[in-house]
C-alpha cells in the first residue's frame, strides 16, 4: 500500500492537526512499516464517546481508553457517592463526578486520537511523545 492510502484509512483516527506531519513521515517510511500500520488495532473515539455517554459515571470510558487508574478512581468515587447520599455529602460527590464525566467526554475523545497517533509513530519508529 502507498502512504496516501494508509493516511486516508487512519485520518479519522488521529488528530486532524497531525495529518500533514504523519503524511510526511509515512512518505519517508519503508513499505514494511506502512503495511504494519494498516494492521494496527486503533481504538475508536466514537465508541469512547458512546461509552462515556452511557457508562461514564462508572469509568468505563476510561477503562476503554486504557487509563485504568482513572477508571478505578471514577468507579470508587461513584460507589462512595452513592453510599454516602443518605448523609447528603454523597450528593456533592455525585455532582462533582457528573461534572468530571462531562469533561471526560472531550478528554477521552481527544485522548483516544492522541493515543492512536502515538501508536502510529511507535510503529514507524518515531518516539516523539
PDB file of C-alpha atoms in Angstrom:
ATOM      1  CA  UNK A   1       0.000   0.000   0.000  1.00  0.00           C
ATOM      2  CA  UNK A   2       1.147   3.505  -0.571  1.00  0.00           C
ATOM      3  CA  UNK A   3       1.403   6.215   2.060  1.00  0.00           C
ATOM      4  CA  UNK A   4      -1.595   8.241   0.842  1.00  0.00           C
ATOM      5  CA  UNK A   5      -3.945   5.256   1.040  1.00  0.00           C
ATOM      6  CA  UNK A   6      -2.824   4.491   4.595  1.00  0.00           C
ATOM      7  CA  UNK A   7      -3.209   8.146   5.547  1.00  0.00           C
ATOM      8  CA  UNK A   8      -6.786   8.142   4.264  1.00  0.00           C
ATOM      9  CA  UNK A   9      -7.502   4.992   6.282  1.00  0.00           C
ATOM     10  CA  UNK A  10      -6.239   6.465   9.558  1.00  0.00           C
ATOM     11  CA  UNK A  11      -7.176  10.119   9.056  1.00  0.00           C
ATOM     12  CA  UNK A  12     -10.311   9.922  11.225  1.00  0.00           C
ATOM     13  CA  UNK A  13      -8.476   8.051  13.985  1.00  0.00           C
ATOM     14  CA  UNK A  14      -5.738  10.610  14.683  1.00  0.00           C
ATOM     15  CA  UNK A  15      -5.846  14.348  15.485  1.00  0.00           C
ATOM     16  CA  UNK A  16      -6.522  16.395  12.347  1.00  0.00           C
ATOM     17  CA  UNK A  17      -3.719  18.863  13.083  1.00  0.00           C
ATOM     18  CA  UNK A  18      -1.212  15.982  12.832  1.00  0.00           C
ATOM     19  CA  UNK A  19      -2.187  14.824   9.338  1.00  0.00           C
ATOM     20  CA  UNK A  20       0.470  16.796   7.455  1.00  0.00           C
ATOM     21  CA  UNK A  21       3.218  15.624   9.806  1.00  0.00           C
ATOM     22  CA  UNK A  22       2.055  11.995   9.575  1.00  0.00           C
ATOM     23  CA  UNK A  23       1.867  12.224   5.793  1.00  0.00           C
ATOM     24  CA  UNK A  24       5.462  13.444   5.670  1.00  0.00           C
ATOM     25  CA  UNK A  25       6.646  10.645   7.958  1.00  0.00           C
ATOM     26  CA  UNK A  26       4.720   7.996   6.022  1.00  0.00           C
ATOM     27  CA  UNK A  27       6.305   9.069   2.730  1.00  0.00           C
ATOM     28  CA  UNK A  28       9.746   8.578   4.277  1.00  0.00           C
ATOM     29  CA  UNK A  29       8.880   5.182   5.804  1.00  0.00           C
ATOM     30  CA  UNK A  30       9.580   1.757   4.380  1.00  0.00           C
ATOM     31  CA  UNK A  31       6.883  -0.373   2.789  1.00  0.00           C
ATOM     32  CA  UNK A  32       7.024  -2.842   5.706  1.00  0.00           C
ATOM     33  CA  UNK A  33       6.306  -0.140   8.279  1.00  0.00           C
ATOM     34  CA  UNK A  34       3.453   1.246   6.207  1.00  0.00           C
ATOM     35  CA  UNK A  35       1.913  -2.227   5.904  1.00  0.00           C
ATOM     36  CA  UNK A  36       2.298  -2.712   9.655  1.00  0.00           C
ATOM     37  CA  UNK A  37       0.302   0.464  10.303  1.00  0.00           C
ATOM     38  CA  UNK A  38      -2.622  -0.997   8.364  1.00  0.00           C
ATOM     39  CA  UNK A  39      -2.729  -3.972  10.744  1.00  0.00           C
ATOM     40  CA  UNK A  40      -2.673  -1.858  13.925  1.00  0.00           C
ATOM     41  CA  UNK A  41      -5.737  -2.010  16.128  1.00  0.00           C
ATOM     42  CA  UNK A  42      -6.720   1.635  16.594  1.00  0.00           C
ATOM     43  CA  UNK A  43      -9.370   2.430  19.189  1.00  0.00           C
ATOM     44  CA  UNK A  44     -12.480   4.248  18.086  1.00  0.00           C
ATOM     45  CA  UNK A  45     -13.071   7.691  19.559  1.00  0.00           C
ATOM     46  CA  UNK A  46     -16.775   7.296  18.761  1.00  0.00           C
ATOM     47  CA  UNK A  47     -17.029   4.141  20.873  1.00  0.00           C
ATOM     48  CA  UNK A  48     -15.204   6.009  23.637  1.00  0.00           C
ATOM     49  CA  UNK A  49     -17.792   8.788  23.448  1.00  0.00           C
ATOM     50  CA  UNK A  50     -20.732   6.367  23.464  1.00  0.00           C
ATOM     51  CA  UNK A  51     -19.284   4.524  26.466  1.00  0.00           C
ATOM     52  CA  UNK A  52     -18.821   7.890  28.169  1.00  0.00           C
ATOM     53  CA  UNK A  53     -22.411   8.902  27.493  1.00  0.00           C
ATOM     54  CA  UNK A  54     -23.937   5.705  28.851  1.00  0.00           C
ATOM     55  CA  UNK A  55     -21.386   4.452  31.380  1.00  0.00           C
ATOM     56  CA  UNK A  56     -19.156   7.458  32.088  1.00  0.00           C
ATOM     57  CA  UNK A  57     -20.148   7.672  35.745  1.00  0.00           C
ATOM     58  CA  UNK A  58     -18.695   4.191  36.228  1.00  0.00           C
ATOM     59  CA  UNK A  59     -15.390   4.978  34.473  1.00  0.00           C
ATOM     60  CA  UNK A  60     -15.961   2.572  31.588  1.00  0.00           C
ATOM     61  CA  UNK A  61     -14.830   5.195  29.068  1.00  0.00           C
ATOM     62  CA  UNK A  62     -11.504   5.488  30.883  1.00  0.00           C
ATOM     63  CA  UNK A  63     -11.111   1.721  31.011  1.00  0.00           C
ATOM     64  CA  UNK A  64     -11.684   1.573  27.240  1.00  0.00           C
ATOM     65  CA  UNK A  65      -9.147   4.326  26.615  1.00  0.00           C
ATOM     66  CA  UNK A  66      -6.578   2.493  28.693  1.00  0.00           C
ATOM     67  CA  UNK A  67      -6.498   4.799  31.712  1.00  0.00           C
ATOM     68  CA  UNK A  68      -7.140   2.021  34.209  1.00  0.00           C
ATOM     69  CA  UNK A  69      -6.206   4.077  37.269  1.00  0.00           C
ATOM     70  CA  UNK A  70      -8.608   6.912  36.406  1.00  0.00           C
ATOM     71  CA  UNK A  71     -11.318   4.376  35.605  1.00  0.00           C
ATOM     72  CA  UNK A  72     -10.906   2.821  39.046  1.00  0.00           C
ATOM     73  CA  UNK A  73     -10.944   6.263  40.699  1.00  0.00           C
ATOM     74  CA  UNK A  74     -14.166   7.170  38.886  1.00  0.00           C
ATOM     75  CA  UNK A  75     -15.773   3.883  39.864  1.00  0.00           C
ATOM     76  CA  UNK A  76     -14.752   4.232  43.515  1.00  0.00           C
ATOM     77  CA  UNK A  77     -15.973   7.849  43.530  1.00  0.00           C
ATOM     78  CA  UNK A  78     -19.343   6.686  42.214  1.00  0.00           C
ATOM     79  CA  UNK A  79     -19.584   3.957  44.857  1.00  0.00           C
ATOM     80  CA  UNK A  80     -18.616   6.307  47.695  1.00  0.00           C
ATOM     81  CA  UNK A  81     -21.005   8.989  46.431  1.00  0.00           C
ATOM     82  CA  UNK A  82     -23.859   6.521  46.195  1.00  0.00           C
ATOM     83  CA  UNK A  83     -23.215   5.069  49.648  1.00  0.00           C
ATOM     84  CA  UNK A  84     -22.968   8.487  51.319  1.00  0.00           C
ATOM     85  CA  UNK A  85     -26.052  10.057  49.765  1.00  0.00           C
ATOM     86  CA  UNK A  86     -28.015   9.417  52.944  1.00  0.00           C
ATOM     87  CA  UNK A  87     -25.787  11.945  54.772  1.00  0.00           C
ATOM     88  CA  UNK A  88     -26.042  14.404  51.865  1.00  0.00           C
ATOM     89  CA  UNK A  89     -22.290  14.593  51.217  1.00  0.00           C
ATOM     90  CA  UNK A  90     -22.829  11.939  48.574  1.00  0.00           C
ATOM     91  CA  UNK A  91     -24.873  14.385  46.509  1.00  0.00           C
ATOM     92  CA  UNK A  92     -21.906  16.759  46.380  1.00  0.00           C
ATOM     93  CA  UNK A  93     -19.605  13.895  45.405  1.00  0.00           C
ATOM     94  CA  UNK A  94     -22.004  12.750  42.678  1.00  0.00           C
ATOM     95  CA  UNK A  95     -22.383  16.288  41.304  1.00  0.00           C
ATOM     96  CA  UNK A  96     -18.595  16.538  41.102  1.00  0.00           C
ATOM     97  CA  UNK A  97     -18.466  13.142  39.394  1.00  0.00           C
ATOM     98  CA  UNK A  98     -21.146  14.238  36.938  1.00  0.00           C
ATOM     99  CA  UNK A  99     -19.070  17.329  36.029  1.00  0.00           C
ATOM    100  CA  UNK A 100     -15.959  15.136  35.682  1.00  0.00           C
ATOM    101  CA  UNK A 101     -17.895  12.815  33.373  1.00  0.00           C
ATOM    102  CA  UNK A 102     -18.953  15.696  31.115  1.00  0.00           C
ATOM    103  CA  UNK A 103     -15.368  16.957  30.928  1.00  0.00           C
ATOM    104  CA  UNK A 104     -14.234  13.406  30.134  1.00  0.00           C
ATOM    105  CA  UNK A 105     -16.408  13.369  27.010  1.00  0.00           C
ATOM    106  CA  UNK A 106     -13.891  15.735  25.461  1.00  0.00           C
ATOM    107  CA  UNK A 107     -10.775  14.376  27.157  1.00  0.00           C
ATOM    108  CA  UNK A 108     -11.442  10.779  26.152  1.00  0.00           C
ATOM    109  CA  UNK A 109     -12.399  11.817  22.595  1.00  0.00           C
ATOM    110  CA  UNK A 110      -9.138  13.694  22.086  1.00  0.00           C
ATOM    111  CA  UNK A 111      -7.107  11.271  24.187  1.00  0.00           C
ATOM    112  CA  UNK A 112      -8.021   8.246  22.090  1.00  0.00           C
ATOM    113  CA  UNK A 113      -6.981  10.068  18.927  1.00  0.00           C
ATOM    114  CA  UNK A 114      -3.714  11.101  20.558  1.00  0.00           C
ATOM    115  CA  UNK A 115      -3.090   7.518  21.726  1.00  0.00           C
ATOM    116  CA  UNK A 116      -3.713   6.284  18.177  1.00  0.00           C
ATOM    117  CA  UNK A 117      -1.217   8.837  16.864  1.00  0.00           C
ATOM    118  CA  UNK A 118       1.322   7.679  19.424  1.00  0.00           C
ATOM    119  CA  UNK A 119       0.758   4.049  18.401  1.00  0.00           C
ATOM    120  CA  UNK A 120       1.225   5.076  14.760  1.00  0.00           C
ATOM    121  CA  UNK A 121       4.525   6.828  15.493  1.00  0.00           C
ATOM    122  CA  UNK A 122       5.798   3.922  17.563  1.00  0.00           C
ATOM    123  CA  UNK A 123       5.111   1.622  14.624  1.00  0.00           C
ATOM    124  CA  UNK A 124       7.037   3.879  12.270  1.00  0.00           C
ATOM    125  CA  UNK A 125       9.870   4.096  14.788  1.00  0.00           C
ATOM    126  CA  UNK A 126       9.472   7.692  15.881  1.00  0.00           C
ATOM    127  CA  UNK A 127       9.490   8.344  19.628  1.00  0.00           C
ATOM    128  CA  UNK A 128       8.060  11.838  19.771  1.00  0.00           C
ATOM    129  CA  UNK A 129       5.952  11.519  22.940  1.00  0.00           C
TER     130      UNK A 129
END
